[in-house]
PDB file of C-alpha atoms in Angstrom:
ATOM      1  CA  MET A 209      26.693   2.594 -25.473  1.00  0.00           C
ATOM      2  CA  ASN A 210      24.944   3.792 -28.693  1.00  0.00           C
ATOM      3  CA  VAL A 211      21.405   5.346 -27.880  1.00  0.00           C
ATOM      4  CA  LEU A 212      19.821   5.763 -31.276  1.00  0.00           C
ATOM      5  CA  PHE A 213      17.009   7.603 -29.810  1.00  0.00           C
ATOM      6  CA  ILE A 214      14.617   8.056 -27.064  1.00  0.00           C
ATOM      7  CA  ALA A 215      11.300   5.556 -28.125  1.00  0.00           C
ATOM      8  CA  SER A 216       8.909   6.305 -25.689  1.00  0.00           C
ATOM      9  CA  THR A 217       8.502   8.337 -22.242  1.00  0.00           C
ATOM     10  CA  ALA A 218       5.569   7.214 -19.607  1.00  0.00           C
ATOM     11  CA  VAL A 219       4.545   9.078 -16.259  1.00  0.00           C
ATOM     12  CA  VAL A 220       4.055   5.739 -14.008  1.00  0.00           C
ATOM     13  CA  VAL A 221       0.889   6.581 -12.389  1.00  0.00           C
ATOM     14  CA  ALA A 222      -0.400   4.861  -9.148  1.00  0.00           C
ATOM     15  CA  ASP A 223      -4.117   6.629  -9.479  1.00  0.00           C
ATOM     16  CA  PRO A 224      -4.977   6.109 -13.606  1.00  0.00           C
ATOM     17  CA  PRO A 225      -8.197   7.563 -13.120  1.00  0.00           C
ATOM     18  CA  GLN A 226      -7.117  10.836 -11.456  1.00  0.00           C
ATOM     19  CA  SER A 227      -4.169  10.911 -14.221  1.00  0.00           C
ATOM     20  CA  ARG A 228      -6.518  10.592 -17.102  1.00  0.00           C
ATOM     21  CA  ARG A 229      -8.576  13.582 -15.337  1.00  0.00           C
ATOM     22  CA  LEU A 230      -5.077  15.861 -15.482  1.00  0.00           C
ATOM     23  CA  PHE A 231      -3.608  14.343 -18.530  1.00  0.00           C
ATOM     24  CA  ILE A 232      -6.567  14.002 -20.986  1.00  0.00           C
ATOM     25  CA  ASP A 233      -9.492  16.531 -19.188  1.00  0.00           C
ATOM     26  CA  THR A 234      -7.142  19.243 -18.203  1.00  0.00           C
ATOM     27  CA  LEU A 235      -4.187  18.983 -20.347  1.00  0.00           C
ATOM     28  CA  GLY A 236      -6.122  17.801 -23.022  1.00  0.00           C
ATOM     29  CA  LEU A 237      -3.262  15.630 -24.611  1.00  0.00           C
ATOM     30  CA  PRO A 238      -4.525  13.248 -26.894  1.00  0.00           C
ATOM     31  CA  LEU A 239      -4.085  10.113 -25.082  1.00  0.00           C
ATOM     32  CA  GLU A 240      -6.052   6.727 -26.606  1.00  0.00           C
ATOM     33  CA  GLY A 241      -6.596   3.782 -23.614  1.00  0.00           C
ATOM     34  CA  GLU A 242      -6.322   0.554 -23.720  1.00  0.00           C
ATOM     35  CA  ASP A 243      -8.437  -1.819 -21.482  1.00  0.00           C
ATOM     36  CA  ASP A 244      -5.955  -2.416 -19.374  1.00  0.00           C
ATOM     37  CA  GLY A 245      -5.569   0.916 -18.347  1.00  0.00           C
ATOM     38  CA  TYR A 246      -2.409   2.112 -20.236  1.00  0.00           C
ATOM     39  CA  TYR A 247      -3.360   5.636 -22.465  1.00  0.00           C
ATOM     40  CA  SER A 248      -0.699   6.500 -24.917  1.00  0.00           C
ATOM     41  CA  SER A 249      -0.128   8.641 -28.097  1.00  0.00           C
ATOM     42  CA  GLY A 250       2.160   8.745 -30.836  1.00  0.00           C
ATOM     43  CA  SER A 251       0.989  12.032 -32.120  1.00  0.00           C
ATOM     44  CA  ILE A 252       1.987  14.897 -29.587  1.00  0.00           C
ATOM     45  CA  PRO A 253       4.773  16.770 -31.291  1.00  0.00           C
ATOM     46  CA  GLY A 254       8.198  16.566 -30.107  1.00  0.00           C
ATOM     47  CA  SER A 255       7.402  13.256 -28.647  1.00  0.00           C
ATOM     48  CA  LYS A 256       7.870   9.579 -30.701  1.00  0.00           C
ATOM     49  CA  HIS A 257       5.462   8.011 -27.807  1.00  0.00           C
ATOM     50  CA  PHE A 258       3.859   9.069 -24.768  1.00  0.00           C
ATOM     51  CA  GLY A 259       2.182   7.310 -22.177  1.00  0.00           C
ATOM     52  CA  MET A 260       0.355   7.045 -18.828  1.00  0.00           C
ATOM     53  CA  TRP A 261       1.824   3.711 -17.640  1.00  0.00           C
ATOM     54  CA  PRO A 262      -0.284   2.504 -14.054  1.00  0.00           C
ATOM     55  CA  LEU A 263       2.178   1.319 -11.650  1.00  0.00           C
ATOM     56  CA  SER A 264       0.322  -2.271 -11.112  1.00  0.00           C
ATOM     57  CA  GLN A 265       1.598  -2.864 -14.978  1.00  0.00           C
ATOM     58  CA  ALA A 266       5.413  -0.910 -14.084  1.00  0.00           C
ATOM     59  CA  ALA A 267       5.616  -3.755 -11.221  1.00  0.00           C
ATOM     60  CA  GLU A 268       4.408  -6.779 -13.542  1.00  0.00           C
ATOM     61  CA  ALA A 269       6.811  -6.096 -15.954  1.00  0.00           C
ATOM     62  CA  CYS A 270       9.684  -5.360 -13.901  1.00  0.00           C
ATOM     63  CA  PHE A 271       9.137  -7.948 -10.997  1.00  0.00           C
ATOM     64  CA  GLY A 272       6.052 -10.406 -12.131  1.00  0.00           C
ATOM     65  CA  THR A 273       3.620  -8.826  -9.739  1.00  0.00           C
ATOM     66  CA  PRO A 274       1.262  -6.017  -9.704  1.00  0.00           C
ATOM     67  CA  ALA A 275       2.785  -4.687  -6.018  1.00  0.00           C
ATOM     68  CA  TRP A 276       5.673  -2.446  -6.256  1.00  0.00           C
ATOM     69  CA  PRO A 277       8.376  -3.928  -3.856  1.00  0.00           C
ATOM     70  CA  ALA A 278       7.950  -1.692  -0.448  1.00  0.00           C
ATOM     71  CA  ASP A 279      12.038  -2.273  -0.862  1.00  0.00           C
ATOM     72  CA  ARG A 280      11.999  -0.412  -3.813  1.00  0.00           C
ATOM     73  CA  MET A 281      11.658   3.553  -4.274  1.00  0.00           C
ATOM     74  CA  VAL A 282       8.316   3.797  -6.355  1.00  0.00           C
ATOM     75  CA  PRO A 283       9.011   5.311 -10.059  1.00  0.00           C
ATOM     76  CA  GLN A 284       7.738   8.278 -11.460  1.00  0.00           C
ATOM     77  CA  ALA A 285       8.447   8.144 -15.177  1.00  0.00           C
ATOM     78  CA  SER A 286       9.909   5.470 -17.361  1.00  0.00           C
ATOM     79  CA  ILE A 287      11.793   6.111 -20.479  1.00  0.00           C
ATOM     80  CA  GLU A 288      12.647   3.717 -23.187  1.00  0.00           C
ATOM     81  CA  PHE A 289      15.733   4.271 -25.409  1.00  0.00           C
ATOM     82  CA  GLU A 290      16.179   1.916 -28.924  1.00  0.00           C
ATOM     83  CA  PHE A 291      19.638   0.251 -29.447  1.00  0.00           C
ATOM     84  CA  GLU A 292      20.541  -1.456 -32.523  1.00  0.00           C
ATOM     85  CA  ASP A 293      19.678  -4.816 -31.518  1.00  0.00           C
ATOM     86  CA  ALA A 294      19.198  -7.503 -28.595  1.00  0.00           C
ATOM     87  CA  ASP A 295      23.519  -7.946 -28.517  1.00  0.00           C
ATOM     88  CA  ALA A 296      23.534  -3.738 -28.113  1.00  0.00           C
ATOM     89  CA  VAL A 297      20.576  -3.839 -25.321  1.00  0.00           C
ATOM     90  CA  ALA A 298      22.630  -6.491 -23.054  1.00  0.00           C
ATOM     91  CA  ALA A 299      26.223  -4.393 -23.740  1.00  0.00           C
ATOM     92  CA  ALA A 300      24.368  -1.364 -22.537  1.00  0.00           C
ATOM     93  CA  GLY A 301      22.762  -2.860 -19.224  1.00  0.00           C
ATOM     94  CA  GLY A 302      26.601  -4.242 -18.672  1.00  0.00           C
ATOM     95  CA  GLU A 303      27.909  -1.011 -19.276  1.00  0.00           C
ATOM     96  CA  LEU A 304      25.734   0.784 -16.704  1.00  0.00           C
ATOM     97  CA  GLU A 305      25.995  -2.367 -13.970  1.00  0.00           C
ATOM     98  CA  ARG A 306      29.677  -1.288 -14.435  1.00  0.00           C
ATOM     99  CA  ALA A 307      29.277   2.041 -14.092  1.00  0.00           C
ATOM    100  CA  GLY A 308      27.607   1.285 -10.690  1.00  0.00           C
ATOM    101  CA  PHE A 309      23.826   1.817 -11.421  1.00  0.00           C
ATOM    102  CA  ASP A 310      21.619  -1.220 -10.045  1.00  0.00           C
ATOM    103  CA  LEU A 311      18.930  -2.242 -12.725  1.00  0.00           C
ATOM    104  CA  LEU A 312      15.538  -3.274 -11.733  1.00  0.00           C
ATOM    105  CA  HIS A 313      15.925  -6.326 -13.701  1.00  0.00           C
ATOM    106  CA  PRO A 314      18.714  -7.557 -16.123  1.00  0.00           C
ATOM    107  CA  ALA A 315      18.655  -6.094 -19.587  1.00  0.00           C
ATOM    108  CA  ARG A 316      16.316  -7.727 -22.146  1.00  0.00           C
ATOM    109  CA  PRO A 317      14.982  -6.494 -25.738  1.00  0.00           C
ATOM    110  CA  SER A 318      11.713  -5.533 -26.210  1.00  0.00           C
ATOM    111  CA  ARG A 319       8.670  -8.700 -26.219  1.00  0.00           C
ATOM    112  CA  GLY A 320       6.490  -6.837 -28.631  1.00  0.00           C
ATOM    113  CA  ASP A 321       4.866  -5.144 -26.071  1.00  0.00           C
ATOM    114  CA  ARG A 322       4.707  -1.245 -25.457  1.00  0.00           C
ATOM    115  CA  ARG A 323       7.053  -1.194 -22.406  1.00  0.00           C
TER     116      ARG A 323
END
């Protein structure tokens, strides 16, 4: 597996207003919001991309529903890795599965969205 770099890190937040209070108002991070509740920045030193990802959006991206499945542990963070191309993404997913890791969904290349 050849990870080129960490493309993005995001906290997965169940309570976006409270998280905005923490990360923007209290910590002073320069996060910019979007109408859908996702806040992010590419201008925090040491980070290519940092975001606050609402749990409902993570559930939608992974499972196609805004509710996180009750039989799955609720995530607290998302880390995106950049690979050379779509074939490398598929190969990395297969390697993880052969190593005994359960994937939330099949490995897939970015669809041009921020996740």
